[in-house]
Amino acid sequence: MRRKFYCKNSVAFMFLVVFFCCMSVLIISMLKVPDVDTGNGAMSIYDDTPLKSSGNDKSVGTFGNMMIDMLPEDLAFTVFVPSETAFERDLRLSANDSLVEEKINDTYVVISRVLGFSAIPRVLDTATVPISGEEVSYDSLSGFELFVSKYAGGVLVVNGVKSESVDIKRGKLVVHVMDGVIMDAEFEQSIQPDFDGDD
C-alpha cells in the first residue's frame, strides 16, 4: 500500500516539475529582452538594417519592392529583380493598372512566380562572380537553374538577361535590377497574349 502511494506522488511530482518548466519557458520566450549595448563599437550578431522596402526606392521599382517584401527578413537571398520597364514590356504589368483592387491578386500571383525563378538562397554580389564571362550555375527557389556570368564594368548576365544596376543591399538581401524577366519557357508561354485570329 505504501508503494502505490509513493508512485502516485512521484508521478504527480514529475508532472508538476514538467508543468512549471514548460510554463517558465513559455513566459520567458514571450518577454522581449532588449539587446545589450556593449558600448565599445563591437558589431552585433544581428543586422539592424531594415529588410522591408520603403516602397519609394526608384531603382528597384514598385513591383521589385513587392517581390522583396515577400522574402523572410532573417535569411540571406540574392534577387534578380526585373526593372519597371521589364515588368511592363515582358509581363504587361503597370503600376497604374495592375495594382487596382480587381487585379491585385493576379499581380501578386505573377510576382510571386517571378520571385521563385529569380531568387537564390545565398548572397551573390558581383565580387563573387568571376569576370571572365565564365558561367556559374545556381538553383533558384523554384529549382529553375540560373546561369550567372559577369562582364566588363561589373555587368551581370543571368540566363541571357543583362543587369541595369547591381549590388543593392537591403538588410541581408542583395538585389540586382535586370533588364528583363527571368522565367522558364512554360511560364513565358502562359503570359503571352492570346491571338484569336478574329481581327
GROMACS .gro file of C-alpha atoms in nm:
model
  199
    1MET     CA    1   0.000   0.000   0.000
    2ARG     CA    2   0.280   0.237   0.084
    3ARG     CA    3   0.449   0.171  -0.251
    4LYS     CA    4   0.143   0.271  -0.457
    5PHE     CA    5   0.117   0.597  -0.266
    6TYR     CA    6   0.484   0.669  -0.335
    7CYS     CA    7   0.435   0.605  -0.713
    8LYS     CA    8   0.139   0.835  -0.726
    9ASN     CA    9   0.333   1.109  -0.553
   10SER     CA   10   0.634   1.070  -0.783
   11VAL     CA   11   0.412   1.087  -1.093
   12ALA     CA   12   0.240   1.396  -0.956
   13PHE     CA   13   0.577   1.545  -0.864
   14MET     CA   14   0.717   1.485  -1.215
   15PHE     CA   15   0.402   1.631  -1.369
   16LEU     CA   16   0.439   1.945  -1.159
   17VAL     CA   17   0.810   1.981  -1.246
   18VAL     CA   18   0.743   1.943  -1.619
   19PHE     CA   19   0.443   2.178  -1.600
   20PHE     CA   20   0.638   2.454  -1.422
   21CYS     CA   21   0.936   2.416  -1.657
   22CYS     CA   22   0.712   2.447  -1.961
   23MET     CA   23   0.532   2.748  -1.817
   24SER     CA   24   0.866   2.912  -1.731
   25VAL     CA   25   0.995   2.862  -2.084
   26LEU     CA   26   0.670   2.997  -2.228
   27ILE     CA   27   0.673   3.308  -2.010
   28ILE     CA   28   1.040   3.382  -2.074
   29SER     CA   29   1.004   3.336  -2.450
   30MET     CA   30   0.708   3.575  -2.457
   31LEU     CA   31   0.911   3.850  -2.293
   32LYS     CA   32   1.115   4.054  -2.535
   33VAL     CA   33   1.454   4.107  -2.382
   34PRO     CA   34   1.633   4.400  -2.549
   35ASP     CA   35   1.982   4.363  -2.695
   36VAL     CA   36   2.258   4.471  -2.462
   37ASP     CA   37   2.465   4.758  -2.597
   38THR     CA   38   2.831   4.678  -2.537
   39GLY     CA   39   2.926   5.043  -2.587
   40ASN     CA   40   3.261   4.955  -2.741
   41GLY     CA   41   3.150   4.963  -3.103
   42ALA     CA   42   3.154   4.586  -3.129
   43MET     CA   43   2.948   4.452  -3.410
   44SER     CA   44   2.621   4.290  -3.311
   45ILE     CA   45   2.532   3.948  -3.445
   46TYR     CA   46   2.204   4.099  -3.562
   47ASP     CA   47   2.181   4.315  -3.872
   48ASP     CA   48   1.987   4.626  -3.776
   49THR     CA   49   1.932   4.736  -4.136
   50PRO     CA   50   1.563   4.708  -4.214
   51LEU     CA   51   1.488   4.450  -4.481
   52LYS     CA   52   1.143   4.563  -4.574
   53SER     CA   53   1.144   4.813  -4.855
   54SER     CA   54   1.041   5.167  -4.801
   55GLY     CA   55   0.812   5.148  -5.102
   56ASN     CA   56   0.974   5.451  -5.266
   57ASP     CA   57   1.304   5.309  -5.391
   58LYS     CA   58   1.303   5.411  -5.757
   59SER     CA   59   1.591   5.185  -5.861
   60VAL     CA   60   1.400   4.869  -5.766
   61GLY     CA   61   1.053   4.993  -5.856
   62THR     CA   62   0.707   4.917  -5.723
   63PHE     CA   63   0.692   4.553  -5.831
   64GLY     CA   64   1.052   4.493  -5.725
   65ASN     CA   65   0.968   4.622  -5.377
   66MET     CA   66   0.668   4.389  -5.372
   67MET     CA   67   0.898   4.095  -5.457
   68ILE     CA   68   1.145   4.190  -5.184
   69ASP     CA   69   0.867   4.224  -4.927
   70MET     CA   70   0.766   3.860  -4.992
   71LEU     CA   71   1.101   3.728  -4.864
   72PRO     CA   72   1.167   3.645  -4.498
   73GLU     CA   73   1.355   3.910  -4.304
   74ASP     CA   74   1.605   3.684  -4.130
   75LEU     CA   75   1.756   3.493  -4.425
   76ALA     CA   76   2.010   3.594  -4.689
   77PHE     CA   77   1.893   3.594  -5.050
   78THR     CA   78   2.004   3.729  -5.384
   79VAL     CA   79   1.719   3.852  -5.601
   80PHE     CA   80   1.741   3.935  -5.972
   81VAL     CA   81   1.452   4.183  -5.987
   82PRO     CA   82   1.314   4.290  -6.325
   83SER     CA   83   1.312   4.665  -6.385
   84GLU     CA   84   0.982   4.850  -6.406
   85THR     CA   85   1.030   4.865  -6.784
   86ALA     CA   86   1.082   4.489  -6.798
   87PHE     CA   87   0.770   4.425  -6.589
   88GLU     CA   88   0.565   4.634  -6.829
   89ARG     CA   89   0.730   4.509  -7.150
   90ASP     CA   90   0.754   4.137  -7.068
   91LEU     CA   91   0.470   4.078  -6.822
   92ARG     CA   92   0.233   4.362  -6.914
   93LEU     CA   93   0.222   4.484  -6.553
   94SER     CA   94   0.199   4.858  -6.493
   95ALA     CA   95   0.182   5.026  -6.154
   96ASN     CA   96  -0.127   5.227  -6.252
   97ASP     CA   97  -0.330   4.937  -6.390
   98SER     CA   98  -0.209   4.621  -6.211
   99LEU     CA   99  -0.244   4.745  -5.854
  100VAL     CA  100  -0.617   4.820  -5.867
  101GLU     CA  101  -0.838   4.616  -5.639
  102GLU     CA  102  -0.973   4.390  -5.916
  103LYS     CA  103  -0.624   4.289  -6.037
  104ILE     CA  104  -0.409   4.293  -5.722
  105ASN     CA  105  -0.443   3.917  -5.654
  106ASP     CA  106  -0.341   3.830  -6.011
  107THR     CA  107  -0.048   4.071  -5.982
  108TYR     CA  108   0.072   3.903  -5.662
  109VAL     CA  109   0.047   3.561  -5.828
  110VAL     CA  110   0.264   3.672  -6.120
  111ILE     CA  111   0.517   3.848  -5.897
  112SER     CA  112   0.547   3.552  -5.660
  113ARG     CA  113   0.604   3.321  -5.957
  114VAL     CA  114   0.876   3.553  -6.092
  115LEU     CA  115   1.030   3.563  -5.743
  116GLY     CA  116   1.057   3.184  -5.745
  117PHE     CA  117   1.253   3.198  -6.071
  118SER     CA  118   1.478   3.489  -5.979
  119ALA     CA  119   1.581   3.443  -5.615
  120ILE     CA  120   1.860   3.224  -5.484
  121PRO     CA  121   1.903   3.142  -5.114
  122ARG     CA  122   2.252   3.286  -5.075
  123VAL     CA  123   2.439   3.613  -5.108
  124LEU     CA  124   2.577   3.664  -5.457
  125ASP     CA  125   2.729   4.002  -5.525
  126THR     CA  126   2.941   4.099  -5.823
  127ALA     CA  127   3.263   4.040  -5.631
  128THR     CA  128   3.187   3.667  -5.601
  129VAL     CA  129   3.122   3.611  -5.973
  130PRO     CA  130   3.430   3.555  -6.194
  131ILE     CA  131   3.480   3.833  -6.452
  132SER     CA  132   3.597   3.620  -6.743
  133GLY     CA  133   3.244   3.560  -6.870
  134GLU     CA  134   3.254   3.212  -6.721
  135GLU     CA  135   2.907   3.099  -6.618
  136VAL     CA  136   2.834   2.996  -6.263
  137SER     CA  137   2.522   2.787  -6.202
  138TYR     CA  138   2.278   2.827  -5.912
  139ASP     CA  139   1.933   2.685  -5.841
  140SER     CA  140   1.656   2.937  -5.776
  141LEU     CA  141   1.388   2.893  -5.510
  142SER     CA  142   1.166   2.710  -5.760
  143GLY     CA  143   1.451   2.483  -5.871
  144PHE     CA  144   1.499   2.671  -6.200
  145GLU     CA  145   1.867   2.674  -6.295
  146LEU     CA  146   2.025   3.018  -6.323
  147PHE     CA  147   2.344   3.072  -6.520
  148VAL     CA  148   2.523   3.383  -6.392
  149SER     CA  149   2.820   3.548  -6.559
  150LYS     CA  150   2.996   3.883  -6.526
  151TYR     CA  151   3.142   4.104  -6.795
  152ALA     CA  152   3.347   4.424  -6.802
  153GLY     CA  153   3.208   4.703  -6.590
  154GLY     CA  154   3.051   4.459  -6.345
  155VAL     CA  155   2.751   4.384  -6.570
  156LEU     CA  156   2.584   4.059  -6.466
  157VAL     CA  157   2.410   3.840  -6.720
  158VAL     CA  158   2.162   3.583  -6.587
  159ASN     CA  159   2.016   3.338  -6.840
  160GLY     CA  160   2.078   3.593  -7.115
  161VAL     CA  161   1.927   3.889  -6.925
  162LYS     CA  162   2.164   4.182  -6.855
  163SER     CA  163   2.166   4.380  -6.534
  164GLU     CA  164   2.083   4.751  -6.513
  165SER     CA  165   2.215   4.803  -6.160
  166VAL     CA  166   2.385   4.564  -5.922
  167ASP     CA  167   2.471   4.508  -5.557
  168ILE     CA  168   2.182   4.697  -5.398
  169LYS     CA  169   2.191   4.599  -5.030
  170ARG     CA  170   1.866   4.553  -4.838
  171GLY     CA  171   1.949   4.412  -4.496
  172LYS     CA  172   2.064   4.056  -4.566
  173LEU     CA  173   1.949   4.076  -4.929
  174VAL     CA  174   2.149   4.155  -5.238
  175VAL     CA  175   1.931   4.293  -5.519
  176HIS     CA  176   2.029   4.316  -5.886
  177VAL     CA  177   1.791   4.504  -6.116
  178MET     CA  178   1.766   4.328  -6.452
  179ASP     CA  179   1.661   4.447  -6.798
  180GLY     CA  180   1.424   4.155  -6.843
  181VAL     CA  181   1.235   3.886  -6.657
  182ILE     CA  182   1.398   3.557  -6.564
  183MET     CA  183   1.145   3.277  -6.619
  184ASP     CA  184   1.110   2.929  -6.761
  185ALA     CA  185   0.959   2.856  -7.103
  186GLU     CA  186   0.629   2.727  -6.962
  187PHE     CA  187   0.566   3.046  -6.764
  188GLU     CA  188   0.674   3.258  -7.059
  189GLN     CA  189   0.416   3.086  -7.280
  190SER     CA  190   0.145   3.127  -7.018
  191ILE     CA  191   0.184   3.505  -7.012
  192GLN     CA  192   0.194   3.553  -7.390
  193PRO     CA  193  -0.113   3.726  -7.533
  194ASP     CA  194  -0.374   3.500  -7.687
  195PHE     CA  195  -0.442   3.576  -8.052
  196ASP     CA  196  -0.781   3.461  -8.172
  197GLY     CA  197  -0.726   3.542  -8.537
  198ASP     CA  198  -1.064   3.718  -8.550
  199ASP     CA  199  -0.907   4.057  -8.621
   0.00000   0.00000   0.00000
